[in-house]
């Protein structure tokens, strides 16, 4: 990692920030497709909003901004949010979008209440907690990057090992269930991957905008490939570039990181949707036009 | 007249089979084929407290091209999902190939309804067909030469050789169904369960695919069960049918099942609660075909 940081043409603190944000972007971009392709992007949105009360409560329990503990609190609450949504859907017979809406707003409201209380508490340690709203990559240290590499690497390794199973079950859950993979295990696995992506990304991008870093790289990559085995790394690289470049830009412009990263990644997704060689809007329009012209030619030729 | 058949169906099945009634072929192995491919015993299923199926008992004999028919909301898909463990049973039991599904997973190929497959998924046609080998090879091991051969044969038989590298989401409805059928064939399963395989499929493709399924069953070893909505094709091409409407209205050889009285009961029950159906099948005539004639047409 140190050699990679030394290679970046940036001063050390900035290089750490760029490296860390790129790792987080890659992990989010590569893990999210397993939820996004199943139409569960907003599920991830509610989970990222749900991390906020977890972060503040973890701070209240420990009394200081220990990254590991904040991460654990975020993860715990992301899982709780997921469980709440599934519970509402299954037991409460709520429509998925309604369950997501309720969970998202309720957990986020709790987070804001806690955050405001802590802000008024006079504890000098608390300053900077509000960075979890819109994200702040500045102040990232080498240890944060190591945590991201370790946790993200673990999740990515799981994706590589279980790739065939994940692909089959994401594509055709019923077939996979008959072949012996219960649907709930796939739900649990894709939720776990999403938790890791969200919890790592939320520090940089913030609870509110995290969903863009889950969805946009996948959308861009989908326009560029017809295979999942290429979509996942492409999506990861788009996330990495947006995260790294966005963090550096935001730091220099003194803007919150989240919005800059999100604008960058959305721009890339828009460009991919427009200009993708085979599936892009322009390429499709061009093919339709040539098809129509050759059709007309054949017609008049008769 | 009692045309609702439940447990009485079983007592009828024995003599019919030993007379070689099904497809007019004697079973050379004798007792072996008395094991039905799929059998429901007093099955009840409900979705969120609302009953979808109740007191369902019937069986699909081995070696038949069978259809599960009935009006919308009759529980056709639910019946096959219950048999394959995809929805929990409130009561009753199911036997798959004479045992439990978990003992025979690789011998059962399932093609779900198209709207249960993730749309716009990045996958090519050949990758879908290769999935048919996973029940044999598992989720980790590489596919072998034998797997490749099975995939190639399935691709050839379903006529999708030119499409193998196309992304699935760029194929037409008929081409997609060919790909999913190829996956089922590549699995070389003994029991194929297809849920509404011919929706969004043109008539020519449907005829070609039905030929392929009939060919598969002709050896008396393979069984195909299709949830189907077109009663006319069922009457013309299928051996065996189960008519559902919340429960079993009739089950058995096609010409015994698709009678005016049974259809009226099945579709009439729903008519009472719903609006007009798209077409009223009870007013249509179905040729009561001689089963021996059916055998000559199958290769």
Coordinates of C-alpha atoms in Angstrom, one line a residue:
Chain A
X1 CA 0.0 0.0 0.0
X2 CA 2.8 2.4 0.9
X3 CA 4.4 2.0 -2.6
X4 CA 1.0 2.7 -4.2
X5 CA 0.7 5.9 -2.1
X6 CA 4.3 6.9 -2.9
X7 CA 3.5 6.5 -6.6
X8 CA 0.6 8.9 -6.5
X9 CA 1.7 12.4 -7.5
X10 CA 0.1 13.9 -4.4
X11 CA 1.3 15.1 -1.0
X12 CA 1.1 12.2 1.6
X13 CA -2.1 13.2 3.4
X14 CA -3.9 13.8 0.1
X15 CA -2.5 10.5 -1.3
X16 CA -3.9 8.7 1.7
X17 CA -7.3 10.3 1.2
X18 CA -7.3 9.5 -2.6
X19 CA -6.2 5.9 -2.0
X20 CA -8.7 5.3 0.8
X21 CA -11.6 6.8 -1.1
X22 CA -10.6 4.8 -4.2
X23 CA -10.6 1.6 -2.2
X24 CA -14.0 2.4 -0.8
X25 CA -15.3 3.3 -4.2
X26 CA -14.1 0.1 -5.7
X27 CA -15.7 -2.0 -2.9
X28 CA -19.0 -0.2 -3.2
X29 CA -19.0 -0.4 -7.0
X30 CA -18.1 -4.1 -7.1
X31 CA -20.4 -5.3 -4.4
X32 CA -23.5 -3.2 -5.2
X33 CA -24.5 -5.0 -8.5
X34 CA -25.6 -8.0 -6.6
X35 CA -28.3 -5.9 -5.0
X36 CA -28.8 -3.3 -7.7
X37 CA -29.4 -5.9 -10.5
X38 CA -32.1 -7.5 -8.3
X39 CA -33.9 -4.1 -8.0
X40 CA -32.8 -3.6 -4.4
X41 CA -30.9 -0.3 -4.8
X42 CA -33.2 1.6 -2.5
X43 CA -32.8 -1.1 0.1
X44 CA -29.2 0.0 0.2
X45 CA -30.3 3.7 0.4
X46 CA -32.3 2.9 3.6
X47 CA -29.4 1.0 5.0
X48 CA -27.0 3.9 4.5
X49 CA -29.4 6.3 6.2
X50 CA -29.8 3.7 9.0
X51 CA -26.0 3.9 9.7
X52 CA -26.3 7.4 11.1
X53 CA -27.9 6.5 14.5
X54 CA -25.5 3.6 14.7
X55 CA -22.5 5.9 14.4
X56 CA -23.8 8.4 17.0
X57 CA -24.7 5.7 19.5
X58 CA -21.4 4.0 19.1
X59 CA -19.8 7.4 19.8
X60 CA -22.0 7.8 22.9
X61 CA -21.0 4.3 24.2
X62 CA -17.3 4.7 23.6
X63 CA -17.0 8.4 24.3
X64 CA -14.6 9.0 21.4
X65 CA -14.4 8.8 17.6
X66 CA -12.8 5.4 17.4
X67 CA -13.1 4.4 13.7
X68 CA -13.5 0.7 14.4
X69 CA -16.2 1.3 16.9
X70 CA -18.1 3.8 14.7
X71 CA -17.8 1.3 11.8
X72 CA -19.3 -1.5 14.0
X73 CA -22.1 0.8 15.2
X74 CA -22.9 1.7 11.5
X75 CA -22.8 -2.0 10.5
X76 CA -25.1 -3.0 13.4
X77 CA -27.7 -0.4 12.5
X78 CA -27.5 -1.1 8.8
X79 CA -28.3 -4.7 9.6
X80 CA -31.1 -3.6 11.9
X81 CA -32.5 -1.4 9.1
X82 CA -32.4 -4.4 6.7
X83 CA -34.1 -6.6 9.3
X84 CA -36.8 -3.9 9.9
X85 CA -37.5 -3.7 6.2
X86 CA -37.7 -7.4 5.7
X87 CA -39.8 -7.7 8.8
X88 CA -42.2 -5.1 7.6
X89 CA -42.5 -6.8 4.2
X90 CA -42.9 -10.3 5.5
X91 CA -44.8 -10.0 8.8
X92 CA -46.4 -6.6 8.4
X93 CA -47.3 -7.3 4.7
X94 CA -46.1 -3.8 3.7
X95 CA -45.1 -3.2 0.1
X96 CA -41.3 -3.1 -0.4
X97 CA -41.2 0.6 -1.3
X98 CA -43.3 1.6 1.7
X99 CA -41.1 -0.5 4.0
X100 CA -38.0 1.2 2.6
X101 CA -39.6 4.7 3.0
X102 CA -40.6 4.1 6.6
X103 CA -37.3 2.6 7.6
X104 CA -35.2 5.2 5.8
X105 CA -37.0 8.2 7.3
X106 CA -37.4 6.7 10.8
X107 CA -33.7 5.7 11.2
X108 CA -32.5 8.9 9.7
X109 CA -34.7 10.9 12.0
X110 CA -33.4 9.0 15.0
X111 CA -29.9 9.8 13.7
X112 CA -30.5 13.5 13.4
X113 CA -32.1 13.7 16.9
X114 CA -29.1 11.9 18.4
X115 CA -26.6 13.9 16.4
X116 CA -28.2 17.2 17.6
X117 CA -28.3 16.0 21.3
X118 CA -24.6 15.1 21.1
X119 CA -23.8 18.4 19.4
X120 CA -25.4 20.3 22.4
X121 CA -23.6 18.1 24.9
X122 CA -20.5 20.2 24.9
X123 CA -18.3 17.1 24.5
X124 CA -15.4 18.5 22.4
X125 CA -14.8 15.0 20.9
X126 CA -18.0 15.1 19.0
X127 CA -17.1 17.7 16.4
X128 CA -16.8 16.1 13.1
X129 CA -19.5 13.5 13.6
X130 CA -21.8 15.5 11.3
X131 CA -19.4 14.6 8.5
X132 CA -21.3 11.3 8.3
X133 CA -24.2 13.3 6.8
X134 CA -22.4 14.4 3.6
X135 CA -19.1 12.6 3.9
X136 CA -15.6 13.7 4.6
X137 CA -12.6 12.0 3.2
X138 CA -10.1 14.5 4.6
X139 CA -8.6 13.4 7.8
X140 CA -8.4 9.8 6.7
X141 CA -5.3 8.1 8.1
X142 CA -3.4 5.0 7.0
X143 CA -5.3 2.8 9.5
X144 CA -8.6 3.7 7.8
X145 CA -7.3 2.6 4.5
X146 CA -6.1 -0.7 6.0
X147 CA -9.5 -1.3 7.5
X148 CA -11.1 -0.7 4.1
X149 CA -8.7 -2.9 2.4
X150 CA -9.2 -5.7 4.8
X151 CA -12.9 -5.7 5.0
X152 CA -13.4 -4.9 1.3
X153 CA -10.9 -7.5 0.3
X154 CA -12.7 -10.1 2.4
X155 CA -16.0 -9.3 0.7
X156 CA -14.5 -9.2 -2.8
X157 CA -12.8 -12.6 -2.1
X158 CA -16.2 -14.0 -1.1
X159 CA -17.6 -12.7 -4.4
X160 CA -14.9 -14.4 -6.4
X161 CA -15.2 -17.7 -4.6
X162 CA -19.1 -17.8 -4.7
X163 CA -19.3 -16.0 -8.1
X164 CA -21.2 -18.8 -9.9
X165 CA -23.7 -19.2 -7.1
X166 CA -24.2 -15.4 -6.7
X167 CA -24.7 -15.0 -10.4
X168 CA -27.2 -17.9 -10.7
X169 CA -29.2 -16.8 -7.7
X170 CA -29.3 -13.1 -8.6
X171 CA -30.3 -14.0 -12.1
X172 CA -32.8 -16.8 -11.5
X173 CA -33.5 -17.3 -7.8
X174 CA -36.2 -19.9 -8.4
X175 CA -34.0 -22.1 -10.6
X176 CA -31.2 -21.8 -8.0
X177 CA -33.6 -22.7 -5.2
X178 CA -34.7 -25.9 -7.0
X179 CA -30.9 -26.7 -7.5
X180 CA -30.5 -26.5 -3.7
X181 CA -29.8 -22.8 -2.7
X182 CA -32.5 -21.5 -0.5
X183 CA -33.7 -18.0 -1.5
X184 CA -33.1 -16.7 2.0
X185 CA -29.4 -17.5 2.0
X186 CA -29.0 -15.4 -1.2
X187 CA -31.0 -12.5 0.4
X188 CA -28.7 -12.8 3.5
X189 CA -25.6 -12.9 1.4
X190 CA -26.5 -9.9 -0.8
X191 CA -27.6 -7.9 2.3
X192 CA -24.2 -8.7 3.9
X193 CA -22.3 -7.5 0.8
X194 CA -24.4 -4.4 0.8
X195 CA -23.8 -3.8 4.5
X196 CA -20.0 -3.9 3.9
X197 CA -20.3 -1.6 0.9
X198 CA -22.5 0.9 2.7
X199 CA -20.6 0.9 6.0
X200 CA -17.2 1.5 4.3
X201 CA -18.5 4.1 1.9
X202 CA -20.7 6.1 4.3
X203 CA -17.7 7.9 5.9
X204 CA -16.5 9.3 2.6
X205 CA -19.7 9.9 0.8
X206 CA -22.2 10.4 3.7
X207 CA -25.4 8.6 4.7
X208 CA -27.6 10.7 2.4
X209 CA -25.8 10.3 -0.9
X210 CA -24.3 6.9 -0.5
X211 CA -26.9 5.3 -2.7
X212 CA -25.4 7.0 -5.8
X213 CA -22.1 5.3 -5.2
X214 CA -24.0 2.0 -5.2
X215 CA -26.2 2.5 -8.2
X216 CA -24.3 4.8 -10.7
X217 CA -21.2 2.6 -11.2
X218 CA -23.4 -0.4 -11.8
X219 CA -25.6 1.5 -14.3
X220 CA -22.5 2.7 -16.2
X221 CA -20.9 -0.7 -16.3
X222 CA -24.2 -2.3 -17.4
X223 CA -24.1 -0.1 -20.5
X224 CA -20.6 -1.3 -21.3
X225 CA -20.8 -5.1 -21.0
X226 CA -23.1 -8.1 -21.5
X227 CA -21.5 -10.3 -18.8
X228 CA -21.6 -10.1 -15.0
X229 CA -18.0 -11.2 -14.8
X230 CA -16.9 -8.0 -16.5
X231 CA -19.6 -5.8 -15.1
X232 CA -18.4 -6.3 -11.5
X233 CA -14.8 -5.1 -12.0
X234 CA -15.8 -2.3 -14.4
X235 CA -18.3 -1.1 -11.8
X236 CA -15.6 -1.3 -9.2
X237 CA -13.1 0.7 -11.2
X238 CA -15.7 3.4 -12.0
X239 CA -16.4 3.6 -8.2
X240 CA -12.7 3.7 -7.4
X241 CA -12.0 6.5 -9.9
X242 CA -15.0 8.6 -8.7
X243 CA -14.1 8.0 -5.1
X244 CA -10.4 8.8 -5.4
X245 CA -10.7 11.8 -7.8
X246 CA -13.8 13.1 -6.0
X247 CA -12.1 13.1 -2.6
X248 CA -9.1 14.9 -3.9
X249 CA -11.2 17.5 -5.8
X250 CA -13.5 18.0 -2.8
X251 CA -10.5 18.5 -0.5
X252 CA -8.9 21.1 -2.7
X253 CA -12.2 23.0 -3.3
X254 CA -13.1 22.8 0.4
X255 CA -16.4 21.1 -0.5
X256 CA -18.0 18.1 1.3
X257 CA -16.7 14.9 -0.3
X258 CA -20.1 13.2 -0.9
X259 CA -21.6 15.7 -3.3
X260 CA -18.4 15.9 -5.4
X261 CA -18.1 12.1 -5.7
X262 CA -21.7 11.7 -6.5
X263 CA -21.7 14.4 -9.3
X264 CA -18.6 12.8 -10.7
X265 CA -20.0 9.2 -10.7
X266 CA -23.3 10.4 -12.1
X267 CA -21.5 12.2 -14.9
X268 CA -19.7 9.0 -15.8
X269 CA -22.9 7.0 -15.7
X270 CA -24.6 9.5 -18.0
X271 CA -21.7 9.4 -20.4
X272 CA -21.7 5.6 -20.5
X273 CA -25.5 5.5 -21.1
X274 CA -25.1 8.0 -24.0
X275 CA -21.9 6.8 -25.6
X276 CA -21.6 3.1 -24.8
X277 CA -20.5 1.3 -28.1
X278 CA -23.2 -1.2 -28.3
X279 CA -25.9 -0.4 -25.7
X280 CA -25.6 3.3 -25.6
X281 CA -28.5 5.6 -26.6
X282 CA -26.6 7.1 -29.5
X283 CA -25.4 3.7 -30.8
X284 CA -28.9 2.3 -30.6
X285 CA -30.3 5.3 -32.4
X286 CA -27.7 5.0 -35.1
X287 CA -28.4 1.3 -35.6
X288 CA -32.1 2.0 -35.8
X289 CA -31.5 4.7 -38.4
X290 CA -29.3 2.5 -40.6
X291 CA -31.8 -0.3 -40.3
X292 CA -34.6 2.0 -41.4
X293 CA -32.5 3.4 -44.3
X294 CA -31.5 -0.1 -45.6
X295 CA -35.1 -1.1 -45.3
X296 CA -36.3 1.9 -47.3
X297 CA -33.6 1.2 -49.9
X298 CA -34.8 -2.4 -50.3
X299 CA -38.3 -1.2 -50.6
X300 CA -37.6 1.4 -53.3
X301 CA -35.2 -1.0 -55.0
X302 CA -38.2 -3.3 -55.7
Chain B
X1 CA -71.8 -36.3 -11.1
X2 CA -68.7 -36.1 -9.1
X3 CA -65.9 -34.7 -11.3
X4 CA -63.9 -33.3 -8.5
X5 CA -61.2 -35.9 -8.1
X6 CA -59.0 -36.0 -5.2
X7 CA -58.0 -39.1 -3.4
X8 CA -60.2 -41.1 -5.8
X9 CA -57.7 -40.3 -8.6
X10 CA -55.2 -42.7 -7.1
X11 CA -57.4 -45.8 -7.2
X12 CA -58.2 -45.1 -10.9
X13 CA -54.6 -44.7 -11.9
X14 CA -53.4 -48.2 -11.3
X15 CA -55.5 -50.2 -13.7
X16 CA -55.1 -47.5 -16.4
X17 CA -51.4 -47.8 -16.3
X18 CA -51.2 -51.6 -16.4
X19 CA -53.6 -51.5 -19.4
X20 CA -50.9 -49.4 -21.1
X21 CA -53.4 -46.6 -21.4
X22 CA -50.9 -43.8 -21.1
X23 CA -49.6 -43.2 -24.6
X24 CA -50.7 -46.8 -25.4
X25 CA -47.3 -48.2 -24.5
X26 CA -46.7 -51.1 -22.1
X27 CA -44.1 -50.3 -19.6
X28 CA -41.4 -52.9 -20.1
X29 CA -40.0 -52.5 -16.6
X30 CA -43.4 -53.4 -15.1
X31 CA -43.7 -51.9 -11.7
X32 CA -40.9 -49.3 -12.1
X33 CA -43.1 -46.8 -13.9
X34 CA -45.9 -47.1 -11.5
X35 CA -43.9 -44.5 -9.5
X36 CA -45.4 -41.2 -10.6
X37 CA -43.0 -38.5 -11.6
X38 CA -44.7 -36.0 -9.3
X39 CA -47.4 -36.6 -6.8
X40 CA -49.4 -34.2 -4.6
X41 CA -51.1 -35.6 -1.5
X42 CA -53.7 -33.4 0.2
X43 CA -51.6 -30.3 -0.4
X44 CA -52.8 -26.9 1.0
X45 CA -50.9 -23.7 0.3
X46 CA -51.8 -20.1 1.4
X47 CA -50.3 -16.8 0.6
X48 CA -50.6 -14.4 3.6
X49 CA -53.5 -16.2 5.2
X50 CA -55.4 -16.4 1.9
X51 CA -55.8 -20.0 0.7
X52 CA -54.4 -20.5 -2.8
X53 CA -54.7 -24.2 -3.0
X54 CA -56.6 -26.7 -0.9
X55 CA -57.0 -30.5 -0.8
X56 CA -54.8 -31.0 -3.9
X57 CA -54.2 -34.6 -4.6
X58 CA -53.1 -35.8 -8.1
X59 CA -50.2 -37.3 -9.8
X60 CA -48.3 -37.0 -13.1
X61 CA -47.3 -40.4 -14.5
X62 CA -43.8 -40.9 -15.6
X63 CA -43.2 -40.6 -19.3
X64 CA -46.0 -38.2 -20.1
X65 CA -46.2 -34.8 -21.6
X66 CA -48.4 -33.3 -19.0
X67 CA -50.1 -30.0 -18.7
X68 CA -51.5 -28.2 -15.6
X69 CA -54.4 -26.0 -16.8
X70 CA -57.0 -23.8 -15.2
X71 CA -58.2 -20.2 -15.1
X72 CA -56.2 -17.3 -13.8
X73 CA -55.6 -17.5 -10.1
X74 CA -56.4 -21.3 -10.1
X75 CA -53.1 -22.0 -8.4
X76 CA -51.4 -23.7 -11.3
X77 CA -48.0 -22.1 -10.7
X78 CA -48.5 -22.5 -7.0
X79 CA -49.0 -26.2 -7.4
X80 CA -45.7 -26.7 -9.2
X81 CA -43.9 -24.3 -6.8
X82 CA -45.3 -26.3 -3.9
X83 CA -44.0 -29.5 -5.5
X84 CA -40.5 -28.0 -5.9
X85 CA -40.3 -26.6 -2.4
X86 CA -40.5 -23.0 -3.6
X87 CA -43.6 -22.2 -1.4
X88 CA -44.2 -23.8 2.0
X89 CA -47.0 -26.3 2.4
X90 CA -49.6 -25.7 5.0
X91 CA -50.5 -29.3 5.0
X92 CA -50.1 -32.4 2.8
X93 CA -47.0 -33.7 1.1
X94 CA -45.3 -34.0 -2.2
X95 CA -43.3 -36.8 -3.8
X96 CA -40.8 -36.0 -6.5
X97 CA -39.6 -39.0 -8.6
X98 CA -40.8 -41.2 -5.9
X99 CA -38.9 -39.5 -3.1
X100 CA -38.0 -36.1 -1.7
X101 CA -36.8 -33.3 -3.9
X102 CA -33.5 -33.0 -2.0
X103 CA -32.6 -36.6 -3.1
X104 CA -33.1 -35.8 -6.7
X105 CA -32.2 -32.2 -7.3
X106 CA -30.1 -32.8 -10.4
X107 CA -32.8 -34.9 -12.0
X108 CA -35.4 -32.1 -11.9
X109 CA -35.1 -29.2 -14.3
X110 CA -37.2 -26.1 -13.6
X111 CA -38.0 -23.2 -15.9
X112 CA -39.7 -20.5 -13.9
X113 CA -42.2 -18.0 -15.3
X114 CA -40.3 -15.3 -17.2
X115 CA -41.3 -12.5 -14.9
X116 CA -39.5 -14.3 -11.9
X117 CA -36.2 -14.1 -13.8
X118 CA -34.3 -10.9 -13.1
X119 CA -34.8 -8.6 -16.1
X120 CA -31.9 -6.8 -17.9
X121 CA -29.4 -9.1 -16.3
X122 CA -25.9 -9.1 -17.8
X123 CA -25.7 -12.7 -19.1
X124 CA -25.3 -14.3 -22.5
X125 CA -27.5 -17.1 -23.9
X126 CA -24.7 -19.8 -23.6
X127 CA -24.2 -18.8 -19.9
X128 CA -27.8 -19.5 -19.3
X129 CA -27.6 -22.9 -20.9
X130 CA -24.5 -23.7 -18.9
X131 CA -26.5 -23.2 -15.7
X132 CA -28.2 -26.4 -16.5
X133 CA -25.0 -28.2 -15.6
X134 CA -24.6 -26.6 -12.2
X135 CA -27.0 -29.0 -10.4
X136 CA -24.5 -31.8 -11.5
X137 CA -21.2 -29.9 -11.2
X138 CA -22.0 -27.8 -8.1
X139 CA -21.2 -24.2 -7.5
X140 CA -17.4 -24.4 -7.5
X141 CA -16.1 -27.1 -9.9
X142 CA -15.2 -26.4 -13.5
X143 CA -17.5 -27.7 -16.2
X144 CA -16.1 -30.9 -17.8
X145 CA -16.0 -32.0 -21.4
X146 CA -19.1 -34.0 -20.8
X147 CA -20.9 -30.9 -19.5
X148 CA -19.8 -29.0 -22.7
X149 CA -21.2 -31.9 -24.8
X150 CA -24.5 -31.7 -23.0
X151 CA -24.6 -27.9 -23.5
X152 CA -23.8 -28.2 -27.2
X153 CA -26.4 -30.8 -27.8
X154 CA -29.1 -28.8 -26.0
X155 CA -28.1 -25.7 -28.0
X156 CA -28.4 -27.7 -31.3
X157 CA -31.7 -29.3 -30.4
X158 CA -33.3 -26.0 -29.5
X159 CA -31.9 -24.3 -32.6
X160 CA -30.1 -21.4 -30.8
X161 CA -26.6 -22.1 -32.3
X162 CA -26.5 -18.6 -33.8
X163 CA -27.6 -16.9 -30.6
X164 CA -25.2 -18.3 -28.0
X165 CA -23.1 -15.2 -27.6
X166 CA -26.0 -12.8 -27.7
X167 CA -27.0 -11.0 -24.5
X168 CA -30.2 -12.4 -23.2
X169 CA -32.0 -9.1 -22.9
X170 CA -31.6 -8.5 -26.6
X171 CA -33.5 -11.7 -27.6
X172 CA -37.1 -12.0 -28.5
X173 CA -39.6 -13.8 -26.3
X174 CA -39.5 -16.9 -28.4
X175 CA -35.7 -16.9 -28.5
X176 CA -35.5 -16.5 -24.7
X177 CA -37.8 -19.5 -24.2
X178 CA -35.6 -21.5 -26.5
X179 CA -32.6 -20.6 -24.3
X180 CA -34.3 -21.6 -21.1
X181 CA -35.5 -24.8 -22.6
X182 CA -32.0 -25.5 -23.7
X183 CA -30.9 -25.0 -20.1
X184 CA -33.4 -27.6 -19.0
X185 CA -32.3 -30.0 -21.8
X186 CA -28.6 -29.5 -20.9
X187 CA -29.4 -30.6 -17.4
X188 CA -30.4 -34.0 -18.8
X189 CA -33.0 -34.2 -16.1
X190 CA -35.7 -36.9 -15.9
X191 CA -38.4 -34.4 -14.9
X192 CA -38.8 -31.0 -16.6
X193 CA -41.1 -28.6 -15.0
X194 CA -42.0 -25.5 -17.1
X195 CA -44.1 -22.7 -15.8
X196 CA -46.0 -20.9 -18.6
X197 CA -43.2 -21.7 -21.1
X198 CA -45.2 -20.3 -24.1
X199 CA -46.1 -16.8 -23.0
X200 CA -44.7 -14.2 -25.4
X201 CA -43.8 -17.0 -27.8
X202 CA -45.0 -17.0 -31.4
X203 CA -47.2 -20.0 -32.7
X204 CA -44.4 -21.4 -34.8
X205 CA -41.9 -21.5 -32.0
X206 CA -44.5 -22.9 -29.6
X207 CA -45.2 -25.8 -32.1
X208 CA -41.5 -26.5 -32.5
X209 CA -40.8 -26.5 -28.8
X210 CA -43.8 -28.7 -28.1
X211 CA -42.5 -31.1 -30.7
X212 CA -39.2 -31.2 -28.9
X213 CA -40.9 -31.9 -25.5
X214 CA -43.0 -34.6 -27.0
X215 CA -39.9 -36.2 -28.5
X216 CA -38.3 -36.1 -25.1
X217 CA -41.2 -37.9 -23.5
X218 CA -41.5 -40.5 -26.2
X219 CA -38.9 -42.8 -24.6
X220 CA -41.2 -43.3 -21.6
X221 CA -38.4 -42.2 -19.2
X222 CA -38.7 -38.5 -19.3
X223 CA -41.6 -36.5 -18.0
X224 CA -42.5 -33.0 -18.9
X225 CA -44.9 -30.9 -16.9
X226 CA -46.0 -27.5 -18.3
X227 CA -48.2 -25.0 -16.7
X228 CA -50.2 -24.0 -19.7
X229 CA -53.0 -21.6 -20.6
X230 CA -53.9 -22.6 -24.1
X231 CA -56.4 -25.3 -23.8
X232 CA -56.5 -26.0 -27.5
X233 CA -52.8 -26.9 -27.7
X234 CA -53.1 -29.0 -24.6
X235 CA -56.0 -31.0 -26.1
X236 CA -54.0 -31.5 -29.3
X237 CA -50.5 -32.2 -28.1
X238 CA -50.4 -33.3 -24.5
X239 CA -51.0 -36.8 -23.0
X240 CA -52.0 -36.0 -19.5
X241 CA -53.6 -33.0 -17.8
X242 CA -54.6 -31.7 -14.4
X243 CA -57.4 -29.1 -14.4
X244 CA -57.1 -26.9 -11.3
X245 CA -59.4 -24.3 -9.8
X246 CA -58.2 -23.8 -6.2
X247 CA -58.3 -27.6 -6.0
X248 CA -58.2 -30.4 -8.5
X249 CA -61.3 -30.4 -10.8
X250 CA -60.0 -33.3 -12.9
X251 CA -56.8 -35.1 -13.5
X252 CA -55.9 -37.9 -15.9
X253 CA -55.5 -38.5 -19.7
X254 CA -56.2 -35.3 -21.6
X255 CA -59.4 -36.4 -23.3
X256 CA -60.9 -37.4 -19.9
X257 CA -59.9 -34.1 -18.3
X258 CA -60.9 -31.5 -20.9
X259 CA -64.6 -32.3 -20.9
X260 CA -67.2 -29.6 -21.2
X261 CA -68.5 -30.4 -17.7
X262 CA -65.1 -30.2 -16.0
X263 CA -64.1 -27.0 -17.8
X264 CA -67.4 -25.4 -16.9
X265 CA -66.8 -26.3 -13.3
X266 CA -63.2 -25.1 -13.3
X267 CA -63.9 -21.8 -15.1
X268 CA -67.4 -21.3 -13.8
X269 CA -66.2 -21.3 -10.2
X270 CA -63.9 -18.4 -10.9
X271 CA -66.5 -16.8 -13.2
X272 CA -68.8 -16.4 -10.2
X273 CA -66.2 -14.3 -8.4
X274 CA -64.5 -12.5 -11.4
X275 CA -65.3 -10.7 -14.5
X276 CA -65.7 -12.3 -17.9
X277 CA -62.7 -14.4 -18.9
X278 CA -60.8 -13.7 -22.1
X279 CA -62.5 -16.6 -23.7
X280 CA -65.0 -19.1 -22.5
X281 CA -63.4 -22.5 -23.1
X282 CA -66.5 -24.4 -22.1
X283 CA -68.2 -23.4 -25.3
X284 CA -65.4 -24.7 -27.4
X285 CA -65.1 -28.2 -28.7
X286 CA -62.2 -30.4 -28.1
X287 CA -61.6 -33.5 -30.1
X288 CA -61.6 -36.5 -27.9
X289 CA -58.6 -38.0 -29.5
X290 CA -57.7 -41.6 -29.5
X291 CA -54.5 -42.1 -27.6
X292 CA -53.1 -44.7 -30.0
X293 CA -53.3 -42.1 -32.7
X294 CA -51.1 -39.8 -30.5
X295 CA -48.4 -42.4 -30.4
X296 CA -47.9 -42.6 -34.1
X297 CA -47.3 -38.9 -34.3
X298 CA -44.6 -39.0 -31.8
X299 CA -41.2 -40.0 -33.2

